[in-house]
Structure formats: C-alpha cells, structure tokens
Amino acid sequence: QVQLVQSGAEVKKPGSSVKVSCKASGGSFSNYAFHWVRQAPGQGLEWMGGIIPIFGTINYAQKFQGRVTITTDESSSTAHMELSSLRSEDTAVYYCASGISGSYYRFDYWGQGTLVTVSS
Amino acid sequence: DIQMTQSPSTLSASVGDRVTITCRASQSMSSWLAWYQQKPGKAPKLLIYKASSLESGVPSRFSGSGSGTDFTLTISSLQPDDFATYYCQQYNNYPWTFGQGTKVEIK
C-alpha cells in the first residue's frame, strides 16, 4: 500500500519561501508521479504542478510558473515542492498526491496535507 | 484551460436517497475525469477514474458516467458516511483542473 507522509506545518513571512516534502513508501519510487494540490481555507482544490520522473517531465500551472519548483530525490524516496515570493493568499493546506504506473495523471494516493501560513 | 463547473454547489439529502452530482467541462474532452470525496480536515479520496471506473475498495453505490462535456457522479443509496464534499477533476489537458465542489449535507 502506497503511503505519503508530508512535512509539518510552516509559518512564513511575506516574500519568503517554503519547501514542503512528501516521503513515499510502499512501492517502487521510480514508478511514482507526484503532484501538488493546494486548498485555501474554506475553498476548493487547486492543482499547482506535477512531476513524472520516469518520463523526465515536469508541468506547472501557469498561475504558479516562476514561483514553484517541484523536485524528487530518489535516494530518500521524497518529493519536494518549493514556493517562493510568498504572499498572504498562499496561506493554504498543501497536499502531495501520487499516481503510479498506469495512473500517472490522476491522484490515487494523498499525503495528509501541510498547512502553510503566510503572515507578517 | 478547461473549466469544470459542478452543480449543485450544495445538496441536502436523507439517508437512502439517490444523489446525482453533475460536472460540466468548458470544452469537449475524452473520459479523463475523476471524482474525489473530501471530509473536513482530511485529504481527498479517489472514488472514480476515467469517468466510470470504480477505484478499488470504493463501495459499489458510487458510480460515474458521461463523456464529452457532461459527467455525473451518482450515489445510489446515500449512507451516513457519504456526507462530504465531492470534486470532479479533469486530467485530459494541462493544467489539471477541479470543479468547485458539491457539499452533500444531511436534510
């Protein structure tokens, strides 16, 4: 069974950056795709971007282009999402979500979420 | 971008009711559509993929249908555990996009 465990909550100042991690277990890391989805308080779900290491592809939503970087580290079975130039509107729960071979483009498995609060 | 519009935004229903949620895409797409259930404070859970395929372990009272621009999620007999918010999501074209959500409440 695939399990995704995310790093803990963060409080950041406007203009700073945050890096959220997502450790995967229960499968072959090379078969994972990782996506990042965020949810502002009381709002819906928003896809930020995704990486499919086996294809060497990374895609970002235009809204976050230039501010978000998604990477993976196979040695630690971990995916990372870094968001820069934070503003108050970036306050949200950030989820990593994964599909495995045959389902790279949908979100079969989810992490528990990481609350990022941006406040001065 | 493909815009996904769900209706209704809120639905009040009773245990045992048949419930249908609609998701309309802003342009025609194939069957690359998923449905998720989310409960307060929890991550979403995949219910349906490829418009009508039931994810393993999901009760058979959930079903999905549709193609082109119109898709539906049906719960054949609403159970107490089903009161939650439901989202559709297209993975036909980048960027992947979600509907705004449908909250299923107790009547």
Short mmCIF file of C-alpha atoms in Angstrom, two decimals:
data_model
loop_
_atom_site.label_atom_id
_atom_site.label_comp_id
_atom_site.label_asym_id
_atom_site.label_seq_id
_atom_site.Cartn_x
_atom_site.Cartn_y
_atom_site.Cartn_z
CA GLN A 1 0.00 0.00 0.00
CA VAL A 2 1.41 3.37 -1.02
CA GLN A 3 1.77 5.88 1.79
CA LEU A 4 2.69 9.56 1.51
CA VAL A 5 3.87 11.40 4.62
CA GLN A 6 4.34 15.15 4.43
CA SER A 7 6.45 17.53 6.48
CA GLY A 8 4.96 19.60 9.26
CA ALA A 9 3.15 22.92 9.35
CA GLU A 10 5.03 26.10 8.49
CA VAL A 11 4.61 29.78 9.32
CA LYS A 12 6.32 32.11 6.87
CA LYS A 13 6.76 35.84 6.35
CA PRO A 14 5.54 37.50 3.15
CA GLY A 15 8.25 37.45 0.50
CA SER A 16 9.95 34.35 1.87
CA SER A 17 9.94 30.78 0.52
CA VAL A 18 8.64 27.47 1.82
CA LYS A 19 9.69 23.94 0.95
CA VAL A 20 7.29 21.10 1.68
CA SER A 21 8.39 17.48 1.49
CA CYS A 22 6.48 14.28 0.79
CA LYS A 23 8.04 10.92 1.63
CA ALA A 24 6.70 7.90 -0.24
CA SER A 25 6.70 4.31 0.85
CA GLY A 26 5.08 1.06 -0.21
CA GLY A 27 6.14 0.91 -3.80
CA SER A 28 8.96 1.45 -6.25
CA PHE A 29 9.79 5.16 -6.20
CA SER A 30 10.70 5.17 -9.88
CA ASN A 31 7.08 4.24 -10.67
CA TYR A 32 5.59 7.28 -8.92
CA ALA A 33 4.31 10.53 -10.32
CA PHE A 34 3.95 13.35 -7.80
CA HIS A 35 1.52 16.23 -7.97
CA TRP A 36 0.93 19.15 -5.63
CA VAL A 37 -2.56 20.41 -4.91
CA ARG A 38 -3.43 23.22 -2.54
CA GLN A 39 -6.59 24.23 -0.71
CA ALA A 40 -7.04 27.69 0.77
CA PRO A 41 -9.20 27.92 3.90
CA GLY A 42 -12.81 27.10 3.05
CA GLN A 43 -12.01 26.86 -0.65
CA GLY A 44 -11.71 24.19 -3.31
CA LEU A 45 -8.78 22.25 -4.71
CA GLU A 46 -6.16 23.77 -6.99
CA TRP A 47 -3.52 21.83 -8.93
CA MET A 48 -0.12 23.51 -8.83
CA GLY A 49 2.06 21.16 -10.81
CA GLY A 50 3.38 17.65 -11.18
CA ILE A 51 6.47 15.63 -11.96
CA ILE A 52 6.78 12.24 -13.62
CA PRO A 53 10.42 11.24 -13.06
CA ILE A 54 10.30 8.17 -15.25
CA PHE A 55 9.33 10.38 -18.21
CA GLY A 56 11.55 13.27 -17.12
CA THR A 57 8.60 15.66 -17.31
CA ILE A 58 7.54 18.49 -15.03
CA ASN A 59 4.43 20.60 -15.60
CA TYR A 60 3.35 23.68 -13.67
CA ALA A 61 0.10 25.58 -13.67
CA GLN A 62 0.60 28.92 -15.39
CA LYS A 63 -0.57 30.68 -12.22
CA PHE A 64 2.48 29.43 -10.31
CA GLN A 65 5.03 29.45 -13.13
CA GLY A 66 8.23 31.08 -11.93
CA ARG A 67 7.35 30.73 -8.24
CA VAL A 68 7.04 26.97 -7.80
CA THR A 69 9.66 24.26 -8.14
CA ILE A 70 8.87 20.55 -7.85
CA THR A 71 11.69 18.05 -7.44
CA THR A 72 12.23 14.47 -6.39
CA ASP A 73 15.06 12.74 -4.54
CA GLU A 74 15.09 9.03 -5.29
CA SER A 75 17.73 8.35 -2.65
CA SER A 76 15.27 9.37 0.08
CA SER A 77 12.03 8.50 -1.78
CA THR A 78 10.92 12.08 -1.29
CA ALA A 79 9.25 14.71 -3.43
CA HIS A 80 9.58 18.41 -2.66
CA MET A 81 7.60 21.49 -3.55
CA GLU A 82 9.15 24.91 -3.06
CA LEU A 83 7.04 28.05 -3.39
CA SER A 84 8.76 31.43 -3.37
CA SER A 85 7.71 35.08 -3.01
CA LEU A 86 5.01 34.06 -0.57
CA ARG A 87 2.01 36.31 -0.02
CA SER A 88 -0.95 36.07 2.31
CA GLU A 89 -3.06 34.48 -0.43
CA ASP A 90 -0.70 31.47 -0.37
CA THR A 91 -1.99 30.50 3.07
CA ALA A 92 -3.40 27.04 2.43
CA VAL A 93 -3.10 23.34 3.05
CA TYR A 94 -0.68 21.87 0.53
CA TYR A 95 -1.17 18.24 -0.47
CA CYS A 96 1.10 15.93 -2.36
CA ALA A 97 -0.78 13.38 -4.42
CA SER A 98 0.56 10.47 -6.38
CA GLY A 99 -0.30 8.16 -9.18
CA ILE A 100 1.71 5.11 -10.01
CA SER A 101 2.49 3.31 -13.22
CA GLY A 102 -0.63 3.30 -15.38
CA SER A 103 -2.17 6.17 -13.46
CA TYR A 104 0.40 8.93 -13.54
CA TYR A 105 -2.13 11.64 -14.30
CA ARG A 106 -4.68 11.10 -11.56
CA PHE A 107 -4.38 11.26 -7.80
CA ASP A 108 -4.69 7.77 -6.39
CA TYR A 109 -2.86 8.48 -3.14
CA TRP A 110 -2.68 11.60 -0.99
CA GLY A 111 -0.48 12.87 1.79
CA GLN A 112 -2.03 14.17 4.98
CA GLY A 113 -1.53 17.80 3.99
CA THR A 114 0.78 20.55 5.22
CA LEU A 115 -0.63 23.85 6.47
CA VAL A 116 1.41 26.83 5.32
CA THR A 117 0.50 30.11 6.96
CA VAL A 118 1.87 33.33 5.48
CA SER A 119 1.68 36.18 7.94
CA SER A 120 3.73 39.17 8.95
CA ASP B 1 -7.64 25.87 -19.55
CA ILE B 2 -10.61 23.53 -19.22
CA GLN B 3 -13.10 24.97 -16.72
CA MET B 4 -15.07 22.44 -14.69
CA THR B 5 -18.46 23.51 -13.35
CA GLN B 6 -20.25 21.38 -10.79
CA SER B 7 -23.90 21.52 -9.86
CA PRO B 8 -25.39 21.87 -7.42
CA SER B 9 -22.96 23.61 -5.06
CA THR B 10 -24.85 22.24 -2.06
CA LEU B 11 -27.22 19.33 -1.87
CA SER B 12 -29.43 18.38 1.08
CA ALA B 13 -30.42 14.74 1.17
CA SER B 14 -31.50 11.98 3.51
CA VAL B 15 -30.02 8.58 4.19
CA GLY B 16 -31.21 6.20 1.50
CA ASP B 17 -31.70 8.90 -1.14
CA ARG B 18 -30.35 8.60 -4.66
CA VAL B 19 -27.99 11.50 -5.26
CA THR B 20 -26.64 12.82 -8.55
CA ILE B 21 -23.90 15.44 -8.97
CA THR B 22 -23.14 16.93 -12.35
CA CYS B 23 -19.83 18.19 -13.73
CA ARG B 24 -19.67 20.12 -16.99
CA ALA B 25 -16.43 20.81 -18.87
CA SER B 26 -15.91 24.04 -20.84
CA GLN B 27 -14.77 22.04 -23.84
CA SER B 28 -15.22 18.52 -25.07
CA MET B 29 -12.83 16.05 -23.56
CA SER B 30 -12.42 12.30 -23.54
CA SER B 31 -13.07 10.27 -20.42
CA TRP B 32 -10.11 11.51 -18.40
CA LEU B 33 -12.24 12.58 -15.47
CA ALA B 34 -12.01 11.65 -11.81
CA TRP B 35 -14.25 12.14 -8.78
CA TYR B 36 -12.98 12.66 -5.23
CA GLN B 37 -14.63 12.72 -1.82
CA GLN B 38 -13.32 15.01 0.88
CA LYS B 39 -14.31 15.15 4.53
CA PRO B 40 -13.47 18.09 6.81
CA GLY B 41 -9.82 18.21 7.80
CA LYS B 42 -8.94 15.24 5.60
CA ALA B 43 -7.24 14.73 2.27
CA PRO B 44 -9.45 13.95 -0.72
CA LYS B 45 -10.07 10.32 -1.62
CA LEU B 46 -10.30 8.98 -5.16
CA LEU B 47 -13.69 7.41 -5.92
CA ILE B 48 -13.97 7.19 -9.71
CA TYR B 49 -11.42 7.48 -12.51
CA LYS B 50 -11.69 7.51 -16.28
CA ALA B 51 -15.25 8.80 -15.83
CA SER B 52 -16.79 5.47 -14.83
CA SER B 53 -14.16 3.17 -13.32
CA LEU B 54 -14.63 2.47 -9.63
CA GLU B 55 -11.47 2.75 -7.56
CA SER B 56 -10.59 -0.40 -5.63
CA GLY B 57 -12.23 -0.52 -2.21
CA VAL B 58 -14.89 2.11 -3.01
CA PRO B 59 -18.46 0.93 -2.33
CA SER B 60 -20.47 -0.04 -5.39
CA ARG B 61 -23.19 2.50 -4.54
CA PHE B 62 -20.89 5.06 -6.17
CA SER B 63 -20.93 5.21 -9.95
CA GLY B 64 -19.80 7.60 -12.63
CA SER B 65 -20.86 8.22 -16.19
CA GLY B 66 -20.58 10.67 -19.04
CA SER B 67 -18.41 11.76 -21.93
CA GLY B 68 -17.73 14.85 -23.99
CA THR B 69 -18.61 17.75 -21.72
CA ASP B 70 -21.13 16.27 -19.28
CA PHE B 71 -20.33 13.89 -16.46
CA THR B 72 -22.22 12.64 -13.42
CA LEU B 73 -21.47 11.04 -10.09
CA THR B 74 -24.32 9.01 -8.63
CA ILE B 75 -24.71 7.62 -5.13
CA SER B 76 -27.45 5.02 -5.38
CA SER B 77 -28.41 4.97 -1.69
CA LEU B 78 -26.84 7.67 0.46
CA GLN B 79 -25.21 6.40 3.64
CA PRO B 80 -24.22 8.36 6.78
CA ASP B 81 -20.55 8.10 5.81
CA ASP B 82 -21.24 9.80 2.46
CA PHE B 83 -21.93 13.26 3.83
CA ALA B 84 -18.92 15.12 2.47
CA THR B 85 -17.78 17.40 -0.34
CA TYR B 86 -17.27 15.94 -3.80
CA TYR B 87 -14.98 17.26 -6.52
CA CYS B 88 -14.61 16.39 -10.17
CA GLN B 89 -11.21 16.78 -11.84
CA GLN B 90 -10.15 16.60 -15.45
CA TYR B 91 -6.80 15.15 -16.48
CA ASN B 92 -7.33 15.49 -20.19
CA ASN B 93 -5.35 18.71 -20.71
CA TYR B 94 -2.79 20.55 -18.61
CA PRO B 95 -3.38 22.29 -16.31
CA TRP B 96 -5.43 19.71 -14.47
CA THR B 97 -8.48 21.48 -13.09
CA PHE B 98 -11.12 20.76 -10.46
CA GLY B 99 -14.74 21.65 -10.15
CA GLN B 100 -15.64 23.99 -7.32
CA GLY B 101 -17.08 21.18 -5.22
CA THR B 102 -20.52 19.92 -4.16
CA LYS B 103 -21.28 19.67 -0.48
CA VAL B 104 -23.71 16.89 0.41
CA GLU B 105 -25.50 17.78 3.64
CA ILE B 106 -27.95 15.98 5.88
CA LYS B 107 -31.54 17.02 5.20
#
